[in-house]
Amino acid sequence: MNIEQNLKDIKSTIPESVTLVAVSKTKPISDLMEAYNAGQRVFGENKIQEMVEKYEEMPKDIKWHMIGHVQRNKVKYMAEFVNLIHGVDSFKLLKEINKQAKKHDKIINCLLQIKIAEEDSKFGMSADDATSLLKSEKISELKNIKIVGVMGMATFTDNMNQVEKEFKFLKHTFTELKSLQPELKTISMGMSGDYQLAIDCGSTMIRVGSSIFGERN
Ligand SMILES: *Cc1c(COP(=O)(O)O)cnc(C)c1O
């Protein structure tokens, strides 16, 4: 795997306005450092413990994104340094993130994970729940979190028509939510197999792992 070349290849095919999150879960720090030395600064992990270990070992100008499902009792371990939490799908979780952010006197950026896939194994809230949440009084009381956009995971399938339908639904949901909260700016969608399609459907942030670092075990 030539990580530097892979990054170059991907960067050359995506608009500059799209943020590339290098998904480095399960990969050793030496691989991450290759990406870092090639200029990559945004990394995504899906386990808090693993992200903390890598954060401690690596340069401090990295932006760490938590892209996986977040357990409330573990928010405290990443609150100090996490740059963006993609998988926020309940008010309870937001409240805990707010509490931990406050301890560090910071504001943590969050994305609302919207359920766009048909399979029910995927986490996320419905578009209606997200709308109600943004409208609610209780959310304005959380001063140490900021919702900056949405995140979604399409169905795991080769049927690109299905995936396209789900991406378009997320874009539509984003537009609706943005009418309530104009500062929203991020649509996190697209992975190694479908990031081109995701960008065509309006993605502003892609999460790419295996196309950069190779297949995971
Ligand atoms: C692992 C993972 C990715 C990256 O998947 P690849 O197919 O390796 O690009 C993206 N998003 C989430 C939430 C993931 O867990």
PDB file of C-alpha atoms and ligand atoms in Angstrom:
ATOM      1  CA  MET A   1       0.000   0.000   0.000  1.00  0.00           C
ATOM      2  CA  ASN A   2       1.375   3.376  -0.986  1.00  0.00           C
ATOM      3  CA  ILE A   3      -0.577   5.563   1.396  1.00  0.00           C
ATOM      4  CA  GLU A   4       0.878   8.813   0.090  1.00  0.00           C
ATOM      5  CA  GLN A   5      -0.038   7.924  -3.498  1.00  0.00           C
ATOM      6  CA  ASN A   6      -3.539   6.824  -2.494  1.00  0.00           C
ATOM      7  CA  LEU A   7      -4.131  10.155  -0.774  1.00  0.00           C
ATOM      8  CA  LYS A   8      -2.891  12.023  -3.824  1.00  0.00           C
ATOM      9  CA  ASP A   9      -5.125  10.003  -6.138  1.00  0.00           C
ATOM     10  CA  ILE A  10      -8.218  10.623  -4.023  1.00  0.00           C
ATOM     11  CA  LYS A  11      -7.452  14.325  -3.514  1.00  0.00           C
ATOM     12  CA  SER A  12      -7.058  14.797  -7.261  1.00  0.00           C
ATOM     13  CA  THR A  13     -10.595  13.549  -7.891  1.00  0.00           C
ATOM     14  CA  ILE A  14     -12.505  15.481  -5.225  1.00  0.00           C
ATOM     15  CA  PRO A  15     -13.299  19.213  -5.062  1.00  0.00           C
ATOM     16  CA  GLU A  16     -11.191  21.250  -2.646  1.00  0.00           C
ATOM     17  CA  SER A  17     -14.330  22.178  -0.742  1.00  0.00           C
ATOM     18  CA  VAL A  18     -14.871  18.549   0.285  1.00  0.00           C
ATOM     19  CA  THR A  19     -13.119  17.484   3.501  1.00  0.00           C
ATOM     20  CA  LEU A  20     -11.390  14.123   3.362  1.00  0.00           C
ATOM     21  CA  VAL A  21     -11.478  12.240   6.674  1.00  0.00           C
ATOM     22  CA  ALA A  22      -8.835   9.506   6.639  1.00  0.00           C
ATOM     23  CA  VAL A  23     -10.477   6.591   8.446  1.00  0.00           C
ATOM     24  CA  SER A  24      -7.615   4.909  10.259  1.00  0.00           C
ATOM     25  CA  LYS A  25      -9.431   2.467  12.566  1.00  0.00           C
ATOM     26  CA  THR A  26      -7.487  -0.744  13.271  1.00  0.00           C
ATOM     27  CA  LYS A  27      -4.411   0.612  11.446  1.00  0.00           C
ATOM     28  CA  PRO A  28      -1.050   1.032  13.227  1.00  0.00           C
ATOM     29  CA  ILE A  29       0.364   4.467  14.042  1.00  0.00           C
ATOM     30  CA  SER A  30       3.113   3.968  11.446  1.00  0.00           C
ATOM     31  CA  ASP A  31       0.419   3.966   8.736  1.00  0.00           C
ATOM     32  CA  LEU A  32      -1.217   7.057  10.163  1.00  0.00           C
ATOM     33  CA  MET A  33       2.170   8.801  10.260  1.00  0.00           C
ATOM     34  CA  GLU A  34       2.663   8.066   6.570  1.00  0.00           C
ATOM     35  CA  ALA A  35      -0.598   9.848   5.871  1.00  0.00           C
ATOM     36  CA  TYR A  36       0.371  12.649   8.264  1.00  0.00           C
ATOM     37  CA  ASN A  37       3.715  13.125   6.549  1.00  0.00           C
ATOM     38  CA  ALA A  38       1.889  13.330   3.231  1.00  0.00           C
ATOM     39  CA  GLY A  39      -0.046  16.285   4.646  1.00  0.00           C
ATOM     40  CA  GLN A  40      -3.194  14.608   5.967  1.00  0.00           C
ATOM     41  CA  ARG A  41      -4.477  16.225   9.181  1.00  0.00           C
ATOM     42  CA  VAL A  42      -8.031  14.904   9.605  1.00  0.00           C
ATOM     43  CA  PHE A  43      -8.348  11.353  10.921  1.00  0.00           C
ATOM     44  CA  GLY A  44     -11.439   9.337  11.789  1.00  0.00           C
ATOM     45  CA  GLU A  45     -11.689   6.539  14.330  1.00  0.00           C
ATOM     46  CA  ASN A  46     -14.699   4.519  15.441  1.00  0.00           C
ATOM     47  CA  LYS A  47     -13.573   3.439  18.919  1.00  0.00           C
ATOM     48  CA  ILE A  48     -12.899   6.020  21.596  1.00  0.00           C
ATOM     49  CA  GLN A  49     -10.191   4.004  23.362  1.00  0.00           C
ATOM     50  CA  GLU A  50      -8.236   3.510  20.150  1.00  0.00           C
ATOM     51  CA  MET A  51      -8.573   7.181  19.229  1.00  0.00           C
ATOM     52  CA  VAL A  52      -7.272   8.254  22.658  1.00  0.00           C
ATOM     53  CA  GLU A  53      -4.219   5.997  22.317  1.00  0.00           C
ATOM     54  CA  LYS A  54      -3.411   7.367  18.872  1.00  0.00           C
ATOM     55  CA  TYR A  55      -4.027  10.958  19.989  1.00  0.00           C
ATOM     56  CA  GLU A  56      -1.498  10.538  22.791  1.00  0.00           C
ATOM     57  CA  GLU A  57       1.203   9.206  20.471  1.00  0.00           C
ATOM     58  CA  MET A  58       0.735  11.517  17.519  1.00  0.00           C
ATOM     59  CA  PRO A  59       1.352  15.192  16.605  1.00  0.00           C
ATOM     60  CA  LYS A  60      -1.051  17.598  18.229  1.00  0.00           C
ATOM     61  CA  ASP A  61      -2.196  19.452  15.109  1.00  0.00           C
ATOM     62  CA  ILE A  62      -4.305  16.468  14.032  1.00  0.00           C
ATOM     63  CA  LYS A  63      -8.072  16.895  13.949  1.00  0.00           C
ATOM     64  CA  TRP A  64      -9.611  13.765  15.439  1.00  0.00           C
ATOM     65  CA  HIS A  65     -13.108  12.805  14.311  1.00  0.00           C
ATOM     66  CA  MET A  66     -15.182  10.216  16.154  1.00  0.00           C
ATOM     67  CA  ILE A  67     -17.158   8.494  13.390  1.00  0.00           C
ATOM     68  CA  GLY A  68     -18.482   5.469  15.284  1.00  0.00           C
ATOM     69  CA  HIS A  69     -21.320   4.873  17.681  1.00  0.00           C
ATOM     70  CA  VAL A  70     -20.640   6.741  20.926  1.00  0.00           C
ATOM     71  CA  GLN A  71     -21.315   5.282  24.342  1.00  0.00           C
ATOM     72  CA  ARG A  72     -22.219   7.997  26.787  1.00  0.00           C
ATOM     73  CA  ASN A  73     -19.944   6.754  29.549  1.00  0.00           C
ATOM     74  CA  LYS A  74     -16.897   7.137  27.277  1.00  0.00           C
ATOM     75  CA  VAL A  75     -17.410  10.716  26.108  1.00  0.00           C
ATOM     76  CA  LYS A  76     -15.219  11.946  28.954  1.00  0.00           C
ATOM     77  CA  TYR A  77     -12.122  10.280  27.494  1.00  0.00           C
ATOM     78  CA  MET A  78     -12.223  12.247  24.241  1.00  0.00           C
ATOM     79  CA  ALA A  79     -13.834  15.533  25.292  1.00  0.00           C
ATOM     80  CA  GLU A  80     -10.505  17.301  25.728  1.00  0.00           C
ATOM     81  CA  PHE A  81      -9.301  16.836  22.171  1.00  0.00           C
ATOM     82  CA  VAL A  82     -12.026  15.579  19.821  1.00  0.00           C
ATOM     83  CA  ASN A  83     -12.657  17.920  16.878  1.00  0.00           C
ATOM     84  CA  LEU A  84     -15.953  16.552  15.553  1.00  0.00           C
ATOM     85  CA  ILE A  85     -18.354  13.817  16.682  1.00  0.00           C
ATOM     86  CA  HIS A  86     -20.249  12.389  13.689  1.00  0.00           C
ATOM     87  CA  GLY A  87     -22.551   9.866  15.352  1.00  0.00           C
ATOM     88  CA  VAL A  88     -24.818  11.904  17.616  1.00  0.00           C
ATOM     89  CA  ASP A  89     -28.258  10.344  17.658  1.00  0.00           C
ATOM     90  CA  SER A  90     -29.964  11.326  20.899  1.00  0.00           C
ATOM     91  CA  PHE A  91     -30.528  14.278  23.190  1.00  0.00           C
ATOM     92  CA  LYS A  92     -29.161  12.250  26.100  1.00  0.00           C
ATOM     93  CA  LEU A  93     -25.849  11.867  24.293  1.00  0.00           C
ATOM     94  CA  LEU A  94     -25.736  15.563  23.413  1.00  0.00           C
ATOM     95  CA  LYS A  95     -26.316  16.406  27.058  1.00  0.00           C
ATOM     96  CA  GLU A  96     -23.375  14.271  28.115  1.00  0.00           C
ATOM     97  CA  ILE A  97     -21.130  15.750  25.410  1.00  0.00           C
ATOM     98  CA  ASN A  98     -22.160  19.211  26.614  1.00  0.00           C
ATOM     99  CA  LYS A  99     -21.339  18.315  30.207  1.00  0.00           C
ATOM    100  CA  GLN A 100     -17.888  16.985  29.349  1.00  0.00           C
ATOM    101  CA  ALA A 101     -17.116  19.884  26.991  1.00  0.00           C
ATOM    102  CA  LYS A 102     -17.971  22.328  29.755  1.00  0.00           C
ATOM    103  CA  LYS A 103     -15.355  20.742  32.021  1.00  0.00           C
ATOM    104  CA  HIS A 104     -12.740  21.666  29.430  1.00  0.00           C
ATOM    105  CA  ASP A 105     -14.264  25.082  28.803  1.00  0.00           C
ATOM    106  CA  LYS A 106     -14.731  24.291  25.123  1.00  0.00           C
ATOM    107  CA  ILE A 107     -17.428  23.816  22.523  1.00  0.00           C
ATOM    108  CA  ILE A 108     -17.597  20.429  20.811  1.00  0.00           C
ATOM    109  CA  ASN A 109     -18.845  20.276  17.227  1.00  0.00           C
ATOM    110  CA  CYS A 110     -21.360  17.525  16.495  1.00  0.00           C
ATOM    111  CA  LEU A 111     -23.196  16.028  13.532  1.00  0.00           C
ATOM    112  CA  LEU A 112     -26.638  14.511  13.907  1.00  0.00           C
ATOM    113  CA  GLN A 113     -26.580  10.985  12.552  1.00  0.00           C
ATOM    114  CA  ILE A 114     -29.661  10.483  10.414  1.00  0.00           C
ATOM    115  CA  LYS A 115     -30.944   7.004   9.679  1.00  0.00           C
ATOM    116  CA  ILE A 116     -30.939   6.761   5.899  1.00  0.00           C
ATOM    117  CA  ALA A 117     -30.357   3.040   5.340  1.00  0.00           C
ATOM    118  CA  GLU A 118     -33.157   0.558   4.965  1.00  0.00           C
ATOM    119  CA  GLU A 119     -31.485  -2.126   7.060  1.00  0.00           C
ATOM    120  CA  ASP A 120     -32.251  -1.585  10.744  1.00  0.00           C
ATOM    121  CA  SER A 121     -28.823  -2.410  12.146  1.00  0.00           C
ATOM    122  CA  LYS A 122     -27.689   1.160  11.521  1.00  0.00           C
ATOM    123  CA  PHE A 123     -27.808   3.787  14.245  1.00  0.00           C
ATOM    124  CA  GLY A 124     -29.276   7.206  13.755  1.00  0.00           C
ATOM    125  CA  MET A 125     -32.330   9.335  14.306  1.00  0.00           C
ATOM    126  CA  SER A 126     -35.227   9.943  11.923  1.00  0.00           C
ATOM    127  CA  ALA A 127     -35.386  13.185   9.980  1.00  0.00           C
ATOM    128  CA  ASP A 128     -38.470  14.136  12.012  1.00  0.00           C
ATOM    129  CA  ASP A 129     -36.702  13.537  15.311  1.00  0.00           C
ATOM    130  CA  ALA A 130     -33.799  15.681  14.148  1.00  0.00           C
ATOM    131  CA  THR A 131     -36.193  18.471  13.204  1.00  0.00           C
ATOM    132  CA  SER A 132     -37.933  18.348  16.589  1.00  0.00           C
ATOM    133  CA  LEU A 133     -34.596  18.304  18.347  1.00  0.00           C
ATOM    134  CA  LEU A 134     -33.349  21.424  16.581  1.00  0.00           C
ATOM    135  CA  LYS A 135     -36.622  23.197  17.309  1.00  0.00           C
ATOM    136  CA  SER A 136     -36.668  22.276  20.975  1.00  0.00           C
ATOM    137  CA  GLU A 137     -36.117  24.667  23.833  1.00  0.00           C
ATOM    138  CA  LYS A 138     -33.900  22.199  25.694  1.00  0.00           C
ATOM    139  CA  ILE A 139     -31.218  22.174  23.016  1.00  0.00           C
ATOM    140  CA  SER A 140     -30.661  25.917  23.234  1.00  0.00           C
ATOM    141  CA  GLU A 141     -29.642  25.359  26.849  1.00  0.00           C
ATOM    142  CA  LEU A 142     -26.629  23.299  25.815  1.00  0.00           C
ATOM    143  CA  LYS A 143     -23.989  26.002  25.441  1.00  0.00           C
ATOM    144  CA  ASN A 144     -20.988  23.736  25.022  1.00  0.00           C
ATOM    145  CA  ILE A 145     -22.065  21.806  21.958  1.00  0.00           C
ATOM    146  CA  LYS A 146     -22.607  23.031  18.426  1.00  0.00           C
ATOM    147  CA  ILE A 147     -24.512  21.073  15.805  1.00  0.00           C
ATOM    148  CA  VAL A 148     -22.788  21.786  12.514  1.00  0.00           C
ATOM    149  CA  GLY A 149     -24.456  19.290  10.174  1.00  0.00           C
ATOM    150  CA  VAL A 150     -25.572  15.739   9.525  1.00  0.00           C
ATOM    151  CA  MET A 151     -24.013  12.349   8.932  1.00  0.00           C
ATOM    152  CA  GLY A 152     -25.407   9.239   7.307  1.00  0.00           C
ATOM    153  CA  MET A 153     -24.446   5.711   6.347  1.00  0.00           C
ATOM    154  CA  ALA A 154     -26.030   4.179   3.285  1.00  0.00           C
ATOM    155  CA  THR A 155     -27.162   0.565   3.078  1.00  0.00           C
ATOM    156  CA  PHE A 156     -24.293  -1.881   2.523  1.00  0.00           C
ATOM    157  CA  THR A 157     -25.152  -2.944  -1.022  1.00  0.00           C
ATOM    158  CA  ASP A 158     -23.871  -2.973  -4.598  1.00  0.00           C
ATOM    159  CA  ASN A 159     -27.133  -1.411  -5.718  1.00  0.00           C
ATOM    160  CA  MET A 160     -25.984   2.129  -6.422  1.00  0.00           C
ATOM    161  CA  ASN A 161     -29.537   3.278  -7.162  1.00  0.00           C
ATOM    162  CA  GLN A 162     -30.434   2.421  -3.594  1.00  0.00           C
ATOM    163  CA  VAL A 163     -27.358   4.210  -2.240  1.00  0.00           C
ATOM    164  CA  GLU A 164     -28.080   7.265  -4.390  1.00  0.00           C
ATOM    165  CA  LYS A 165     -31.640   7.423  -3.105  1.00  0.00           C
ATOM    166  CA  GLU A 166     -30.360   7.371   0.473  1.00  0.00           C
ATOM    167  CA  PHE A 167     -27.719  10.051  -0.153  1.00  0.00           C
ATOM    168  CA  LYS A 168     -30.327  12.284  -1.778  1.00  0.00           C
ATOM    169  CA  PHE A 169     -32.569  11.791   1.216  1.00  0.00           C
ATOM    170  CA  LEU A 170     -29.769  12.923   3.537  1.00  0.00           C
ATOM    171  CA  LYS A 171     -29.118  15.995   1.401  1.00  0.00           C
ATOM    172  CA  HIS A 172     -32.836  16.791   1.487  1.00  0.00           C
ATOM    173  CA  THR A 173     -32.919  16.373   5.265  1.00  0.00           C
ATOM    174  CA  PHE A 174     -29.910  18.656   5.591  1.00  0.00           C
ATOM    175  CA  THR A 175     -31.656  21.346   3.533  1.00  0.00           C
ATOM    176  CA  GLU A 176     -34.738  21.139   5.749  1.00  0.00           C
ATOM    177  CA  LEU A 177     -32.689  21.359   8.934  1.00  0.00           C
ATOM    178  CA  LYS A 178     -30.669  24.244   7.533  1.00  0.00           C
ATOM    179  CA  SER A 179     -33.848  26.245   7.117  1.00  0.00           C
ATOM    180  CA  LEU A 180     -34.215  25.989  10.909  1.00  0.00           C
ATOM    181  CA  GLN A 181     -30.538  26.544  11.656  1.00  0.00           C
ATOM    182  CA  PRO A 182     -28.756  28.425   8.850  1.00  0.00           C
ATOM    183  CA  GLU A 183     -25.246  27.851  10.292  1.00  0.00           C
ATOM    184  CA  LEU A 184     -25.368  24.153   9.394  1.00  0.00           C
ATOM    185  CA  LYS A 185     -22.634  23.427   6.876  1.00  0.00           C
ATOM    186  CA  THR A 186     -21.544  19.779   6.908  1.00  0.00           C
ATOM    187  CA  ILE A 187     -22.979  16.720   5.180  1.00  0.00           C
ATOM    188  CA  SER A 188     -20.825  13.724   6.114  1.00  0.00           C
ATOM    189  CA  MET A 189     -21.552  10.940   3.638  1.00  0.00           C
ATOM    190  CA  GLY A 190     -19.546   8.673   1.364  1.00  0.00           C
ATOM    191  CA  MET A 191     -16.921   5.986   1.993  1.00  0.00           C
ATOM    192  CA  SER A 192     -14.352   4.182  -0.176  1.00  0.00           C
ATOM    193  CA  GLY A 193     -16.921   2.491  -2.394  1.00  0.00           C
ATOM    194  CA  ASP A 194     -19.279   5.385  -2.939  1.00  0.00           C
ATOM    195  CA  TYR A 195     -17.644   8.738  -2.220  1.00  0.00           C
ATOM    196  CA  GLN A 196     -17.881   9.971  -5.826  1.00  0.00           C
ATOM    197  CA  LEU A 197     -21.605   9.345  -5.826  1.00  0.00           C
ATOM    198  CA  ALA A 198     -21.891  10.975  -2.392  1.00  0.00           C
ATOM    199  CA  ILE A 199     -20.158  14.124  -3.642  1.00  0.00           C
ATOM    200  CA  ASP A 200     -22.459  14.224  -6.669  1.00  0.00           C
ATOM    201  CA  CYS A 201     -25.358  14.098  -4.206  1.00  0.00           C
ATOM    202  CA  GLY A 202     -24.022  17.003  -2.130  1.00  0.00           C
ATOM    203  CA  SER A 203     -21.568  15.541   0.382  1.00  0.00           C
ATOM    204  CA  THR A 204     -19.147  18.046   1.939  1.00  0.00           C
ATOM    205  CA  MET A 205     -17.195  15.491   3.995  1.00  0.00           C
ATOM    206  CA  ILE A 206     -16.199  11.972   2.971  1.00  0.00           C
ATOM    207  CA  ARG A 207     -14.942   9.237   5.295  1.00  0.00           C
ATOM    208  CA  VAL A 208     -12.462   7.064   3.451  1.00  0.00           C
ATOM    209  CA  GLY A 209     -10.558   4.149   4.983  1.00  0.00           C
ATOM    210  CA  SER A 210      -9.643   1.171   2.825  1.00  0.00           C
ATOM    211  CA  SER A 211      -8.911   3.214  -0.327  1.00  0.00           C
ATOM    212  CA  ILE A 212      -6.184   5.004   1.647  1.00  0.00           C
ATOM    213  CA  PHE A 213      -4.842   2.398   4.069  1.00  0.00           C
ATOM    214  CA  GLY A 214      -5.853  -0.875   2.411  1.00  0.00           C
ATOM    215  CA  GLU A 215      -8.343  -3.481   3.493  1.00  0.00           C
ATOM    216  CA  ARG A 216      -8.858  -4.069   7.204  1.00  0.00           C
ATOM    217  CA  ASN A 217      -8.740  -7.554   8.740  1.00  0.00           C
TER     218      ASN A 217
HETATM  219  C1  LIG B   1     -15.018   2.231   8.610  1.00  0.00           C
HETATM  220  C2  LIG B   1     -15.894   3.395   8.335  1.00  0.00           C
HETATM  221  C3  LIG B   1     -15.731   4.171   7.172  1.00  0.00           C
HETATM  222  C4  LIG B   1     -14.691   3.875   6.108  1.00  0.00           C
HETATM  223  O1  LIG B   1     -14.985   2.739   5.371  1.00  0.00           O
HETATM  224  P1  LIG B   1     -14.128   2.316   4.065  1.00  0.00           P
HETATM  225  O2  LIG B   1     -15.058   1.494   3.286  1.00  0.00           O
HETATM  226  O3  LIG B   1     -12.928   1.576   4.549  1.00  0.00           O
HETATM  227  O4  LIG B   1     -13.754   3.579   3.359  1.00  0.00           O
HETATM  228  C5  LIG B   1     -16.564   5.262   7.011  1.00  0.00           C
HETATM  229  N1  LIG B   1     -17.510   5.590   7.919  1.00  0.00           N
HETATM  230  C6  LIG B   1     -17.696   4.872   9.042  1.00  0.00           C
HETATM  231  C7  LIG B   1     -18.754   5.288  10.014  1.00  0.00           C
HETATM  232  C8  LIG B   1     -16.898   3.750   9.281  1.00  0.00           C
HETATM  233  O5  LIG B   1     -17.094   3.042  10.406  1.00  0.00           O
END
